[in-house]
C-alpha positions as a LaTeX table, in Angstrom:
\begin{tabular}{lrrr}
\hline
Residue & $x$ (\AA) & $y$ (\AA) & $z$ (\AA) \\
\hline
Met1 & 108.23 & 41.49 & $-20.25$ \\
Thr2 & 111.72 & 43.14 & $-20.23$ \\
Arg3 & 112.56 & 45.02 & $-16.95$ \\
Leu4 & 113.70 & 48.59 & $-17.09$ \\
Ser5 & 117.49 & 48.91 & $-16.62$ \\
Ser6 & 120.50 & 50.78 & $-18.08$ \\
Ala7 & 120.75 & 48.13 & $-20.73$ \\
Thr8 & 117.04 & 48.50 & $-21.88$ \\
Leu9 & 116.92 & 52.49 & $-21.88$ \\
Ala10 & 117.88 & 52.50 & $-25.67$ \\
Ala11 & 114.75 & 50.42 & $-26.46$ \\
Leu12 & 112.32 & 52.87 & $-24.95$ \\
Pro13 & 110.13 & 54.85 & $-27.48$ \\
Ala14 & 111.61 & 58.23 & $-28.76$ \\
Thr15 & 108.73 & 60.06 & $-26.81$ \\
Val16 & 110.38 & 59.16 & $-23.56$ \\
Ala17 & 112.83 & 61.80 & $-22.22$ \\
Arg18 & 116.10 & 60.12 & $-21.17$ \\
Pro19 & 118.87 & 61.30 & $-18.83$ \\
Ala20 & 120.78 & 64.14 & $-20.50$ \\
Tyr21 & 124.08 & 63.14 & $-18.91$ \\
Asp22 & 126.42 & 60.13 & $-18.41$ \\
Arg23 & 125.41 & 58.42 & $-15.37$ \\
Ser24 & 128.80 & 56.76 & $-14.88$ \\
Gln25 & 130.32 & 60.07 & $-14.18$ \\
Val26 & 127.74 & 61.12 & $-11.62$ \\
Lys27 & 129.21 & 61.59 & $-8.08$ \\
Pro28 & 126.98 & 61.05 & $-4.92$ \\
Gly29 & 126.57 & 64.45 & $-3.24$ \\
Val30 & 123.06 & 63.95 & $-1.72$ \\
Val31 & 121.72 & 61.32 & 0.76 \\
His32 & 117.93 & 61.01 & 1.03 \\
Leu33 & 116.14 & 59.51 & 4.01 \\
Gly34 & 112.79 & 58.04 & 3.13 \\
Ile35 & 112.82 & 57.11 & $-0.48$ \\
Gly36 & 109.27 & 56.97 & $-1.59$ \\
Ala37 & 107.02 & 58.20 & $-4.46$ \\
Phe38 & 107.08 & 61.82 & $-3.34$ \\
His39 & 110.84 & 62.09 & $-3.30$ \\
Arg40 & 110.99 & 60.27 & $-6.75$ \\
Ala41 & 108.55 & 62.81 & $-8.16$ \\
His42 & 109.87 & 65.80 & $-6.50$ \\
Gln43 & 113.38 & 66.49 & $-5.08$ \\
Ala44 & 115.00 & 63.61 & $-7.31$ \\
Val45 & 113.57 & 65.34 & $-10.42$ \\
Met46 & 115.17 & 68.74 & $-9.35$ \\
Phe47 & 118.41 & 67.14 & $-8.93$ \\
Asp48 & 118.19 & 65.30 & $-12.10$ \\
Asp49 & 117.68 & 68.72 & $-13.68$ \\
Thr50 & 120.92 & 69.85 & $-12.07$ \\
Leu51 & 122.70 & 66.82 & $-13.56$ \\
Ala52 & 121.33 & 67.61 & $-16.81$ \\
Val53 & 123.08 & 70.92 & $-17.06$ \\
Gly54 & 126.45 & 69.51 & $-16.37$ \\
Asp55 & 126.91 & 69.73 & $-12.62$ \\
Leu56 & 127.53 & 66.00 & $-11.88$ \\
Arg57 & 128.23 & 66.31 & $-8.19$ \\
Trp58 & 124.57 & 65.81 & $-7.05$ \\
Gly59 & 123.71 & 62.16 & $-7.54$ \\
Ile60 & 121.51 & 60.76 & $-4.76$ \\
Arg61 & 122.16 & 57.77 & $-2.51$ \\
Thr62 & 118.75 & 56.88 & $-0.91$ \\
Val63 & 117.75 & 55.14 & 2.29 \\
Ser64 & 114.61 & 53.23 & 3.12 \\
Leu65 & 114.27 & 53.60 & 7.02 \\
Arg66 & 111.83 & 50.52 & 7.17 \\
Ser67 & 111.19 & 47.99 & 4.38 \\
Pro68 & 113.00 & 46.68 & 1.48 \\
Gly69 & 110.17 & 47.29 & $-0.94$ \\
Val70 & 111.46 & 50.35 & $-2.84$ \\
Arg71 & 114.98 & 48.84 & $-2.84$ \\
Asp72 & 113.55 & 45.58 & $-4.34$ \\
Gln73 & 111.88 & 47.79 & $-7.09$ \\
Met74 & 114.72 & 49.88 & $-7.92$ \\
Ala75 & 117.89 & 47.76 & $-7.62$ \\
Pro76 & 117.10 & 45.63 & $-10.62$ \\
Gln77 & 116.54 & 48.66 & $-12.58$ \\
Asp78 & 119.96 & 50.27 & $-11.69$ \\
Gly79 & 118.01 & 53.04 & $-9.85$ \\
Leu80 & 116.25 & 54.16 & $-12.98$ \\
Tyr81 & 112.49 & 54.89 & $-12.98$ \\
His82 & 109.91 & 56.92 & $-14.98$ \\
Ile83 & 107.97 & 59.86 & $-14.02$ \\
Leu84 & 104.41 & 60.29 & $-15.73$ \\
Val85 & 103.31 & 63.83 & $-15.54$ \\
Arg86 & 99.50 & 63.85 & $-16.28$ \\
Asp87 & 97.50 & 66.70 & $-17.18$ \\
Gly88 & 94.01 & 65.63 & $-18.16$ \\
Ala89 & 94.48 & 63.32 & $-21.24$ \\
Glu90 & 98.01 & 64.54 & $-21.82$ \\
Val91 & 100.95 & 62.48 & $-20.31$ \\
Ala92 & 104.63 & 63.40 & $-20.52$ \\
Val93 & 107.06 & 60.51 & $-19.80$ \\
Arg94 & 110.55 & 60.97 & $-18.41$ \\
Thr95 & 113.23 & 58.57 & $-17.19$ \\
Ile96 & 114.97 & 59.90 & $-14.09$ \\
Gly97 & 118.54 & 58.80 & $-13.45$ \\
Ala98 & 119.55 & 60.82 & $-10.37$ \\
Val99 & 119.12 & 57.91 & $-7.95$ \\
Leu100 & 122.35 & 55.86 & $-7.70$ \\
Asp101 & 121.21 & 53.31 & $-5.24$ \\
Val102 & 118.92 & 52.33 & $-2.31$ \\
Thr103 & 120.01 & 51.06 & 1.09 \\
Val104 & 117.61 & 49.44 & 3.64 \\
Ala105 & 118.52 & 50.88 & 6.97 \\
Pro106 & 117.51 & 48.05 & 9.32 \\
Glu107 & 119.67 & 45.73 & 7.12 \\
Ser108 & 122.73 & 47.82 & 7.19 \\
Pro109 & 122.61 & 50.82 & 9.51 \\
Asp110 & 126.50 & 51.14 & 9.40 \\
Thr111 & 126.34 & 51.64 & 5.69 \\
Val112 & 123.78 & 54.51 & 6.13 \\
Val113 & 125.94 & 56.24 & 8.67 \\
Asp114 & 129.01 & 55.87 & 6.51 \\
Met115 & 127.25 & 57.36 & 3.54 \\
Leu116 & 126.07 & 60.36 & 5.64 \\
Ala117 & 129.56 & 60.82 & 6.98 \\
Asp118 & 131.22 & 60.72 & 3.61 \\
Ala119 & 133.10 & 63.82 & 2.63 \\
Asp120 & 131.21 & 64.06 & $-0.67$ \\
Thr121 & 127.94 & 64.20 & 1.06 \\
His122 & 126.99 & 67.87 & 1.20 \\
Ile123 & 123.16 & 67.75 & 1.45 \\
Val124 & 120.83 & 65.32 & 3.16 \\
Thr125 & 117.12 & 65.56 & 2.37 \\
Leu126 & 114.26 & 63.82 & 4.30 \\
Thr127 & 110.78 & 62.63 & 3.42 \\
Val128 & 110.00 & 60.54 & 6.44 \\
Thr129 & 106.47 & 61.81 & 6.99 \\
Glu130 & 105.47 & 63.86 & 10.01 \\
Lys131 & 105.72 & 60.83 & 12.41 \\
Gly132 & 109.35 & 60.01 & 11.32 \\
Tyr133 & 110.78 & 62.92 & 13.26 \\
Lys134 & 109.59 & 61.50 & 16.61 \\
Leu135 & 108.40 & 64.79 & 17.65 \\
Asp136 & 105.16 & 65.49 & 19.73 \\
Pro137 & 102.77 & 67.12 & 17.23 \\
Ala138 & 101.62 & 69.69 & 19.68 \\
Ser139 & 104.85 & 70.78 & 21.56 \\
Gly140 & 107.60 & 69.78 & 18.96 \\
Ala141 & 109.54 & 67.98 & 21.78 \\
Leu142 & 111.06 & 64.63 & 21.24 \\
Arg143 & 108.73 & 61.69 & 21.88 \\
Thr144 & 110.85 & 59.89 & 24.46 \\
Asp145 & 107.99 & 57.18 & 24.85 \\
Asp146 & 108.50 & 56.21 & 21.32 \\
Pro147 & 110.19 & 52.75 & 21.20 \\
Gln148 & 112.30 & 53.50 & 18.29 \\
Leu149 & 113.57 & 56.75 & 19.71 \\
Ala150 & 114.18 & 54.98 & 22.94 \\
Ala151 & 116.57 & 52.58 & 21.19 \\
Asp152 & 118.44 & 55.61 & 19.76 \\
Leu153 & 118.53 & 57.30 & 23.23 \\
Ala154 & 120.11 & 54.17 & 24.65 \\
Ser155 & 122.71 & 53.82 & 21.81 \\
Leu156 & 123.52 & 55.15 & 18.48 \\
Asn157 & 125.62 & 52.12 & 17.49 \\
Ala158 & 122.93 & 50.92 & 15.25 \\
Pro159 & 120.59 & 53.88 & 14.73 \\
Val160 & 116.85 & 53.35 & 14.12 \\
Thr161 & 115.25 & 56.73 & 13.57 \\
Ala162 & 115.94 & 59.63 & 11.17 \\
Pro163 & 117.37 & 61.95 & 13.94 \\
Gly164 & 119.37 & 58.98 & 15.17 \\
Phe165 & 121.12 & 58.45 & 11.78 \\
Leu166 & 121.78 & 62.16 & 11.53 \\
Val167 & 123.30 & 62.52 & 15.04 \\
Ala168 & 125.51 & 59.33 & 14.49 \\
Ala169 & 126.83 & 60.50 & 11.18 \\
Leu170 & 127.43 & 64.11 & 12.40 \\
Ala171 & 129.49 & 62.61 & 15.39 \\
Lys172 & 131.53 & 60.65 & 12.84 \\
Arg173 & 132.05 & 63.76 & 10.61 \\
Arg174 & 133.17 & 65.82 & 13.61 \\
Ala175 & 135.59 & 63.18 & 14.58 \\
Arg176 & 137.01 & 63.14 & 10.99 \\
Gly177 & 137.44 & 66.93 & 10.97 \\
Leu178 & 134.64 & 67.39 & 8.31 \\
Leu179 & 132.02 & 70.07 & 8.33 \\
Pro180 & 128.39 & 69.13 & 8.93 \\
Phe181 & 126.09 & 68.45 & 5.85 \\
Thr182 & 123.08 & 70.64 & 5.23 \\
Ala183 & 119.98 & 68.79 & 6.39 \\
Ile184 & 116.75 & 69.68 & 4.58 \\
Ser185 & 113.45 & 68.39 & 5.70 \\
Cys186 & 110.86 & 68.04 & 2.81 \\
Asp187 & 107.93 & 67.05 & 5.05 \\
Asn188 & 104.86 & 69.13 & 5.71 \\
Leu189 & 105.83 & 70.34 & 9.09 \\
Pro190 & 105.55 & 73.94 & 10.14 \\
Arg191 & 109.04 & 75.36 & 10.68 \\
Asn192 & 110.27 & 72.03 & 9.35 \\
Gly193 & 114.02 & 73.16 & 9.50 \\
Gln194 & 113.72 & 74.37 & 13.12 \\
Arg195 & 111.97 & 71.19 & 14.17 \\
Leu196 & 114.53 & 68.90 & 12.53 \\
Arg197 & 117.37 & 70.99 & 13.99 \\
Gly198 & 115.73 & 70.71 & 17.54 \\
Ala199 & 115.35 & 66.89 & 17.16 \\
Val200 & 118.99 & 66.42 & 16.18 \\
Ile201 & 120.40 & 68.73 & 18.73 \\
Ala202 & 118.20 & 67.35 & 21.60 \\
Leu203 & 119.33 & 63.68 & 20.68 \\
Ala204 & 122.87 & 64.79 & 20.41 \\
Gln205 & 122.73 & 66.64 & 23.67 \\
Tyr206 & 121.59 & 63.48 & 25.32 \\
His207 & 124.67 & 61.65 & 24.05 \\
Asp208 & 127.38 & 64.24 & 23.82 \\
Pro209 & 126.83 & 68.01 & 24.86 \\
Ala210 & 129.93 & 69.06 & 22.84 \\
Leu211 & 128.58 & 67.43 & 19.73 \\
Ala212 & 125.25 & 69.15 & 20.28 \\
Glu213 & 127.10 & 72.55 & 20.52 \\
Trp214 & 129.12 & 71.85 & 17.44 \\
Ile215 & 125.96 & 70.95 & 15.41 \\
Ala216 & 124.18 & 74.13 & 16.55 \\
Gln217 & 127.14 & 76.36 & 15.59 \\
Glu218 & 128.16 & 74.69 & 12.33 \\
Gly219 & 125.18 & 72.86 & 11.03 \\
Ala220 & 122.48 & 74.10 & 8.74 \\
Phe221 & 118.73 & 73.06 & 8.72 \\
Pro222 & 116.99 & 75.32 & 6.18 \\
Glu223 & 113.26 & 75.82 & 6.41 \\
Thr224 & 111.54 & 74.38 & 3.28 \\
Met225 & 108.31 & 74.19 & 1.42 \\
Val226 & 107.47 & 71.46 & $-0.98$ \\
Asp227 & 104.39 & 71.13 & $-3.22$ \\
Arg228 & 103.45 & 68.50 & $-5.73$ \\
Ile229 & 100.53 & 66.18 & $-5.68$ \\
Val230 & 101.87 & 62.54 & $-6.01$ \\
Pro231 & 99.12 & 59.86 & $-5.84$ \\
Ala232 & 99.97 & 56.25 & $-5.17$ \\
Thr233 & 100.97 & 54.24 & $-8.19$ \\
Thr234 & 98.66 & 51.23 & $-8.88$ \\
Pro235 & 99.32 & 47.76 & $-10.50$ \\
Asp236 & 97.18 & 48.93 & $-13.33$ \\
Asp237 & 99.56 & 52.04 & $-13.78$ \\
Ile238 & 102.59 & 49.70 & $-13.95$ \\
Ala239 & 100.72 & 47.29 & $-16.46$ \\
Ala240 & 99.68 & 50.12 & $-18.65$ \\
Phe241 & 103.15 & 51.47 & $-18.83$ \\
Ala242 & 104.64 & 48.15 & $-19.71$ \\
Arg243 & 102.06 & 47.66 & $-22.47$ \\
Asp244 & 102.73 & 51.07 & $-24.04$ \\
His245 & 106.51 & 51.34 & $-23.53$ \\
Gly246 & 107.65 & 47.71 & $-23.78$ \\
Val247 & 109.47 & 47.59 & $-20.29$ \\
Thr248 & 108.27 & 46.94 & $-16.85$ \\
Asp249 & 109.09 & 49.78 & $-14.36$ \\
Glu250 & 108.17 & 48.64 & $-10.80$ \\
Ala251 & 109.32 & 52.13 & $-9.37$ \\
Leu252 & 107.16 & 54.21 & $-11.65$ \\
Val253 & 105.62 & 57.41 & $-10.32$ \\
Lys254 & 102.88 & 59.65 & $-11.49$ \\
Thr255 & 102.21 & 63.27 & $-10.62$ \\
Glu256 & 100.78 & 66.54 & $-11.87$ \\
Pro257 & 102.64 & 69.33 & $-13.90$ \\
Phe258 & 102.79 & 71.76 & $-10.92$ \\
Thr259 & 105.88 & 71.47 & $-8.77$ \\
Gln260 & 107.51 & 73.88 & $-6.22$ \\
Trp261 & 110.34 & 73.74 & $-3.80$ \\
Val262 & 111.12 & 76.90 & $-1.66$ \\
Ile263 & 114.25 & 76.59 & 0.41 \\
Glu264 & 115.56 & 79.02 & 2.87 \\
Asp265 & 118.97 & 80.49 & 1.98 \\
Arg266 & 120.77 & 78.64 & 4.86 \\
Phe267 & 123.53 & 76.11 & 3.72 \\
Cys268 & 126.78 & 75.15 & 5.51 \\
Gly269 & 128.53 & 73.73 & 2.45 \\
Pro270 & 128.21 & 73.32 & $-1.34$ \\
Arg271 & 124.78 & 73.53 & $-2.94$ \\
Pro272 & 123.63 & 73.10 & $-6.44$ \\
Asp273 & 122.72 & 75.94 & $-8.84$ \\
Phe274 & 119.08 & 74.86 & $-8.83$ \\
Gly275 & 116.98 & 75.47 & $-11.84$ \\
Ala276 & 113.27 & 75.89 & $-12.47$ \\
Gly277 & 110.92 & 74.88 & $-9.75$ \\
Val278 & 113.27 & 75.67 & $-6.92$ \\
Gln279 & 113.12 & 79.13 & $-5.19$ \\
Ile280 & 115.89 & 80.08 & $-2.78$ \\
Thr281 & 114.46 & 82.74 & $-0.36$ \\
Ala282 & 115.21 & 84.49 & 2.91 \\
Ala283 & 111.71 & 83.50 & 4.45 \\
Val284 & 109.88 & 80.33 & 3.87 \\
Ala285 & 107.38 & 80.63 & 6.55 \\
Pro286 & 104.80 & 82.78 & 4.52 \\
Trp287 & 104.94 & 80.24 & 1.71 \\
Glu288 & 104.68 & 77.23 & 3.99 \\
Glu289 & 101.81 & 78.72 & 5.93 \\
Ala290 & 99.80 & 79.25 & 2.76 \\
Lys291 & 100.25 & 75.79 & 1.38 \\
Leu292 & 99.67 & 74.03 & 4.76 \\
Arg293 & 96.49 & 76.03 & 5.40 \\
Leu294 & 94.97 & 76.19 & 1.90 \\
Leu295 & 96.25 & 73.06 & $-0.05$ \\
Asn296 & 96.94 & 70.67 & 2.86 \\
Gly297 & 93.98 & 71.91 & 5.08 \\
Ala298 & 91.62 & 71.45 & 2.26 \\
His299 & 93.07 & 68.08 & 1.18 \\
Ser300 & 92.62 & 66.77 & 4.71 \\
Ala301 & 88.96 & 67.88 & 5.00 \\
Ile302 & 88.22 & 66.47 & 1.49 \\
Ala303 & 89.82 & 63.20 & 2.49 \\
Tyr304 & 87.75 & 62.61 & 5.71 \\
Leu305 & 84.50 & 63.87 & 4.26 \\
Gly306 & 85.04 & 62.09 & 0.97 \\
Gly307 & 86.20 & 58.83 & 2.75 \\
Leu308 & 83.17 & 58.81 & 5.03 \\
Ala309 & 81.02 & 59.17 & 2.07 \\
Cys310 & 82.78 & 56.22 & 0.30 \\
Ile311 & 84.19 & 58.51 & $-2.45$ \\
Ala312 & 87.45 & 57.25 & $-3.55$ \\
His313 & 89.27 & 60.10 & $-5.27$ \\
Val314 & 89.59 & 63.80 & $-4.59$ \\
His315 & 88.37 & 64.92 & $-7.95$ \\
Glu316 & 85.28 & 62.73 & $-7.41$ \\
Val317 & 84.50 & 64.52 & $-4.11$ \\
Leu318 & 84.64 & 67.89 & $-5.84$ \\
Glu319 & 82.10 & 66.84 & $-8.45$ \\
His320 & 79.51 & 67.45 & $-5.83$ \\
Pro321 & 78.69 & 71.31 & $-5.81$ \\
Ala322 & 78.23 & 71.32 & $-2.05$ \\
Met323 & 81.66 & 70.08 & $-1.43$ \\
Arg324 & 83.25 & 72.65 & $-3.84$ \\
Ala325 & 81.16 & 75.43 & $-1.86$ \\
Phe326 & 82.54 & 73.98 & 1.43 \\
Val327 & 86.19 & 74.05 & 0.22 \\
Glu328 & 85.84 & 77.66 & $-0.87$ \\
Arg329 & 84.38 & 78.50 & 2.65 \\
Leu330 & 87.23 & 76.73 & 4.35 \\
Trp331 & 89.59 & 78.66 & 2.14 \\
Asp332 & 87.85 & 82.01 & 3.16 \\
Glu333 & 88.35 & 81.20 & 6.79 \\
Ala334 & 91.95 & 80.07 & 6.32 \\
Glu335 & 92.99 & 82.93 & 4.16 \\
Ser336 & 92.16 & 85.39 & 6.87 \\
Thr337 & 95.04 & 83.99 & 8.89 \\
Leu338 & 97.73 & 84.28 & 6.25 \\
Ser339 & 100.53 & 86.81 & 5.74 \\
Pro340 & 101.34 & 85.83 & 2.06 \\
Pro341 & 104.61 & 86.95 & 0.47 \\
Ala342 & 104.28 & 89.63 & $-2.12$ \\
Glu343 & 104.92 & 87.13 & $-4.91$ \\
Leu344 & 101.88 & 85.10 & $-3.94$ \\
Asp345 & 98.60 & 85.99 & $-5.42$ \\
Val346 & 96.23 & 84.16 & $-3.07$ \\
Ala347 & 93.10 & 84.31 & $-5.31$ \\
Ala348 & 95.10 & 83.07 & $-8.24$ \\
Tyr349 & 96.70 & 80.34 & $-5.96$ \\
Arg350 & 93.22 & 79.36 & $-4.81$ \\
Arg351 & 92.00 & 78.94 & $-8.44$ \\
Asp352 & 95.10 & 76.89 & $-9.31$ \\
Leu353 & 94.54 & 74.62 & $-6.39$ \\
Met354 & 91.05 & 73.90 & $-7.48$ \\
Thr355 & 92.17 & 73.07 & $-10.97$ \\
Arg356 & 94.84 & 70.73 & $-9.37$ \\
Phe357 & 92.20 & 69.05 & $-7.29$ \\
Asp358 & 89.94 & 68.66 & $-10.36$ \\
Asn359 & 92.69 & 66.78 & $-12.36$ \\
Gly360 & 91.07 & 63.30 & $-12.58$ \\
Ala361 & 94.09 & 61.77 & $-14.28$ \\
Leu362 & 95.93 & 61.74 & $-10.90$ \\
Met363 & 93.38 & 59.47 & $-9.20$ \\
His364 & 94.46 & 60.83 & $-5.84$ \\
Arg365 & 92.94 & 58.53 & $-3.28$ \\
Thr366 & 91.03 & 60.05 & $-0.17$ \\
Tyr367 & 92.31 & 57.24 & 1.99 \\
Gln368 & 95.86 & 57.91 & 1.00 \\
Ile369 & 95.55 & 61.62 & 2.18 \\
Ala370 & 93.67 & 60.54 & 5.38 \\
Met371 & 96.68 & 58.55 & 6.78 \\
Asp372 & 98.47 & 59.83 & 9.87 \\
Gly373 & 95.90 & 62.51 & 10.62 \\
Ser374 & 97.08 & 63.05 & 14.22 \\
Gln375 & 100.41 & 64.17 & 12.87 \\
Lys376 & 98.93 & 66.38 & 10.26 \\
Leu377 & 95.80 & 68.16 & 11.87 \\
Pro378 & 97.81 & 70.52 & 14.23 \\
Gln379 & 99.42 & 72.39 & 11.29 \\
Arg380 & 96.82 & 71.86 & 8.67 \\
Leu381 & 93.60 & 72.86 & 10.53 \\
Leu382 & 94.08 & 73.42 & 14.32 \\
Ala383 & 96.65 & 76.18 & 14.05 \\
Thr384 & 94.26 & 77.99 & 11.61 \\
Ile385 & 91.51 & 77.48 & 14.04 \\
Ala386 & 93.46 & 78.87 & 16.95 \\
Asp387 & 94.43 & 81.97 & 15.03 \\
Arg388 & 90.92 & 82.76 & 14.07 \\
Arg389 & 89.56 & 82.08 & 17.51 \\
Ala390 & 92.14 & 84.48 & 18.96 \\
Glu391 & 90.55 & 87.09 & 16.80 \\
Gly392 & 87.04 & 86.02 & 17.85 \\
Gln393 & 86.26 & 84.75 & 14.27 \\
Asp394 & 84.03 & 81.93 & 13.40 \\
Val395 & 85.58 & 78.64 & 12.32 \\
Asp396 & 82.52 & 76.64 & 11.01 \\
Ala397 & 84.09 & 75.12 & 7.93 \\
Leu398 & 87.48 & 74.34 & 9.51 \\
Ala399 & 85.64 & 72.75 & 12.41 \\
Leu400 & 83.72 & 70.48 & 10.09 \\
Gly401 & 87.07 & 69.24 & 8.76 \\
Val402 & 88.12 & 68.43 & 12.44 \\
Ala403 & 84.87 & 66.86 & 13.21 \\
Ala404 & 85.14 & 64.66 & 10.03 \\
Trp405 & 88.63 & 63.50 & 11.39 \\
Ile406 & 87.10 & 62.47 & 14.69 \\
Arg407 & 84.39 & 60.65 & 12.98 \\
Trp408 & 86.98 & 58.86 & 10.73 \\
Gln409 & 88.55 & 57.47 & 13.88 \\
Ala410 & 85.53 & 55.19 & 14.44 \\
Gly411 & 86.75 & 53.08 & 11.40 \\
Ile412 & 83.31 & 52.85 & 9.61 \\
Ser413 & 81.95 & 54.88 & 6.72 \\
Asp414 & 78.54 & 56.31 & 6.41 \\
Ala415 & 77.59 & 53.20 & 4.38 \\
Gly416 & 78.67 & 50.85 & 7.31 \\
Ile417 & 82.05 & 49.81 & 5.49 \\
Thr418 & 84.89 & 49.38 & 7.80 \\
His419 & 88.35 & 50.91 & 7.15 \\
Val420 & 91.65 & 50.67 & 8.94 \\
Val421 & 92.66 & 53.89 & 10.65 \\
Asp422 & 96.37 & 54.36 & 9.60 \\
Asp423 & 97.63 & 56.59 & 12.25 \\
Pro424 & 100.50 & 56.21 & 14.87 \\
Leu425 & 98.05 & 57.33 & 17.67 \\
Ala426 & 95.14 & 55.24 & 16.38 \\
Asp427 & 94.75 & 52.88 & 19.31 \\
Ser428 & 95.15 & 55.63 & 21.98 \\
Ile429 & 92.48 & 57.83 & 20.24 \\
Ala430 & 90.11 & 54.85 & 19.67 \\
Ala431 & 90.41 & 54.03 & 23.32 \\
Leu432 & 89.83 & 57.73 & 24.32 \\
Leu433 & 86.71 & 57.96 & 22.10 \\
Ala434 & 85.30 & 54.55 & 23.11 \\
Glu435 & 84.95 & 55.91 & 26.76 \\
Ala436 & 82.52 & 58.59 & 25.61 \\
Ala437 & 78.78 & 57.98 & 25.50 \\
Asp438 & 77.88 & 60.62 & 22.72 \\
Ala439 & 79.27 & 63.29 & 20.32 \\
Ala440 & 79.67 & 65.81 & 23.13 \\
Gly441 & 81.74 & 63.36 & 25.08 \\
Arg442 & 83.92 & 62.54 & 22.25 \\
Val443 & 84.55 & 66.23 & 21.69 \\
Thr444 & 85.37 & 66.74 & 25.12 \\
Ala445 & 87.92 & 63.94 & 25.05 \\
Ile446 & 89.53 & 65.23 & 21.98 \\
Leu447 & 89.75 & 68.81 & 23.21 \\
Ala448 & 91.58 & 67.46 & 26.28 \\
Tyr449 & 94.05 & 65.36 & 24.33 \\
Asp450 & 97.19 & 67.38 & 24.55 \\
Ala451 & 99.14 & 65.18 & 22.16 \\
Ile452 & 97.29 & 67.04 & 19.35 \\
Met453 & 95.04 & 69.76 & 20.67 \\
Pro454 & 96.78 & 73.20 & 21.13 \\
Ala455 & 96.34 & 74.69 & 24.63 \\
Ala456 & 94.45 & 77.76 & 23.27 \\
Leu457 & 91.62 & 75.55 & 21.95 \\
Arg458 & 91.10 & 73.20 & 24.84 \\
Asp459 & 88.63 & 75.48 & 26.73 \\
Asp460 & 87.17 & 77.28 & 23.69 \\
Ala461 & 83.51 & 77.12 & 23.98 \\
Val462 & 82.69 & 78.27 & 20.53 \\
Phe463 & 84.93 & 75.71 & 18.91 \\
Ala464 & 83.59 & 72.95 & 21.19 \\
Asp465 & 80.01 & 73.81 & 20.18 \\
Gln466 & 80.75 & 73.87 & 16.53 \\
Leu467 & 82.61 & 70.58 & 16.78 \\
Ile468 & 79.78 & 68.96 & 18.63 \\
Ala469 & 77.21 & 70.07 & 16.23 \\
His470 & 79.14 & 68.93 & 13.23 \\
Leu471 & 80.11 & 65.52 & 14.79 \\
Thr472 & 76.50 & 64.83 & 15.81 \\
Ser473 & 75.39 & 65.58 & 12.24 \\
Leu474 & 78.07 & 63.42 & 10.68 \\
Glu475 & 77.09 & 60.59 & 13.01 \\
Glu476 & 73.41 & 61.00 & 12.43 \\
Lys477 & 73.16 & 62.15 & 8.85 \\
Gly478 & 76.45 & 61.36 & 7.17 \\
Ala479 & 79.14 & 63.50 & 5.53 \\
Met480 & 77.51 & 64.61 & 2.29 \\
Ala481 & 74.17 & 65.59 & 4.10 \\
Thr482 & 76.13 & 67.55 & 6.65 \\
Val483 & 78.17 & 69.33 & 4.02 \\
Ala484 & 74.86 & 70.13 & 2.10 \\
Ala485 & 73.18 & 71.58 & 5.13 \\
Met486 & 75.84 & 73.96 & 6.09 \\
Ala487 & 74.61 & 77.52 & 6.10 \\
Pro488 & 75.40 & 79.53 & 2.86 \\
Ile489 & 78.62 & 81.44 & 2.80 \\
Pro490 & 78.05 & 84.89 & 4.17 \\
Ala491 & 77.87 & 87.65 & 1.58 \\
\hline
\end{tabular}
């Protein structure tokens, strides 16, 4: 089968939308750290839209901070790939040409620093997952015990972490008399711009206080909120595309019709005139909070409960009426903590979320969502719980989501099937829980674990009692029975 490339574009069926610009004229104005499926289905599409209207300054040079996998997929394809937008039985296919190349950071750290320090680089975007920022989930401080960050604290001659690359490149820009780039976190972190800024300045301060002061005064780290469901592409997806379109695309991504990118109006250099799907705003926090607490909070609870019940996909979990009722109840609890922007109709947003969750064409795997739970729970569920408890409010549904996460750490489903707990803190959490004799002991251990648990919840007796009750039920009866037995939603 022919591999996708610039030479094979013309052979694609007429139903495939192709880049509406001359790729040979595109200049690299963006560097993206953490090239993966989400970036290819979200930010890269937005920059592709910008190129399509004639502003050719915004080609993307991308970086894999770990493995060569994506580079090996995309390099033979000249950076081209397809996005499948699936809405039920309907599928729209588009070729994206915005990605110019992929560099593997461990193979060539100097190349990455030079790209970031280039005068034509005006924007740096990041999708490195919550753990890629090397921040403590609870405090937001640098995790100085992290081996990769320790290497960057020792020397920035060959950076390893995302903050390390940014600081090394900013130092080089300063030395050359260039302004900083605008660094935009596109990960699901609360106050992601503030946290990225804090990580970069803290690392810079360690190496050169004058550099840290320059970054603080001249740099820009906008807050952002990103939203698009991007399930993992499977070998079957790639095979089906090859069969239907006559070319093999190893970098194929699939997604839903909905897409949103809200960016704080805080740039320190040129920026694109973004089109549809991108909203520049003075305040991102209300949008971010609603998304984290409604979409992401529900996603995590669905993932752990569904995963424990051996249900592979989100839409299959929600085929159970008790699970739908549980999600609505979780949303009722979370909604009370929101301060939504005037443009956001929360009731309509909830209806849209359920429709998105029900989109079976996405085949969004519960196991995929369940990864890195220790990095996600503080902002997706625990912050919401802390806000409700501060007001003396019940947290029954939210607590069940946390209890399901605790149960997931045992690495075994309700059917006795083992699974790998994919989490940077998996070993330490497993050791912590192994010392406990029962559910009450496990809850006590988690509540005292300050790497995850906010201080306000560590001695909250109501939250502890609800966690113990739910975890006991999950261990004795299983996920679906526990959800079914929850008290009806109060009228």
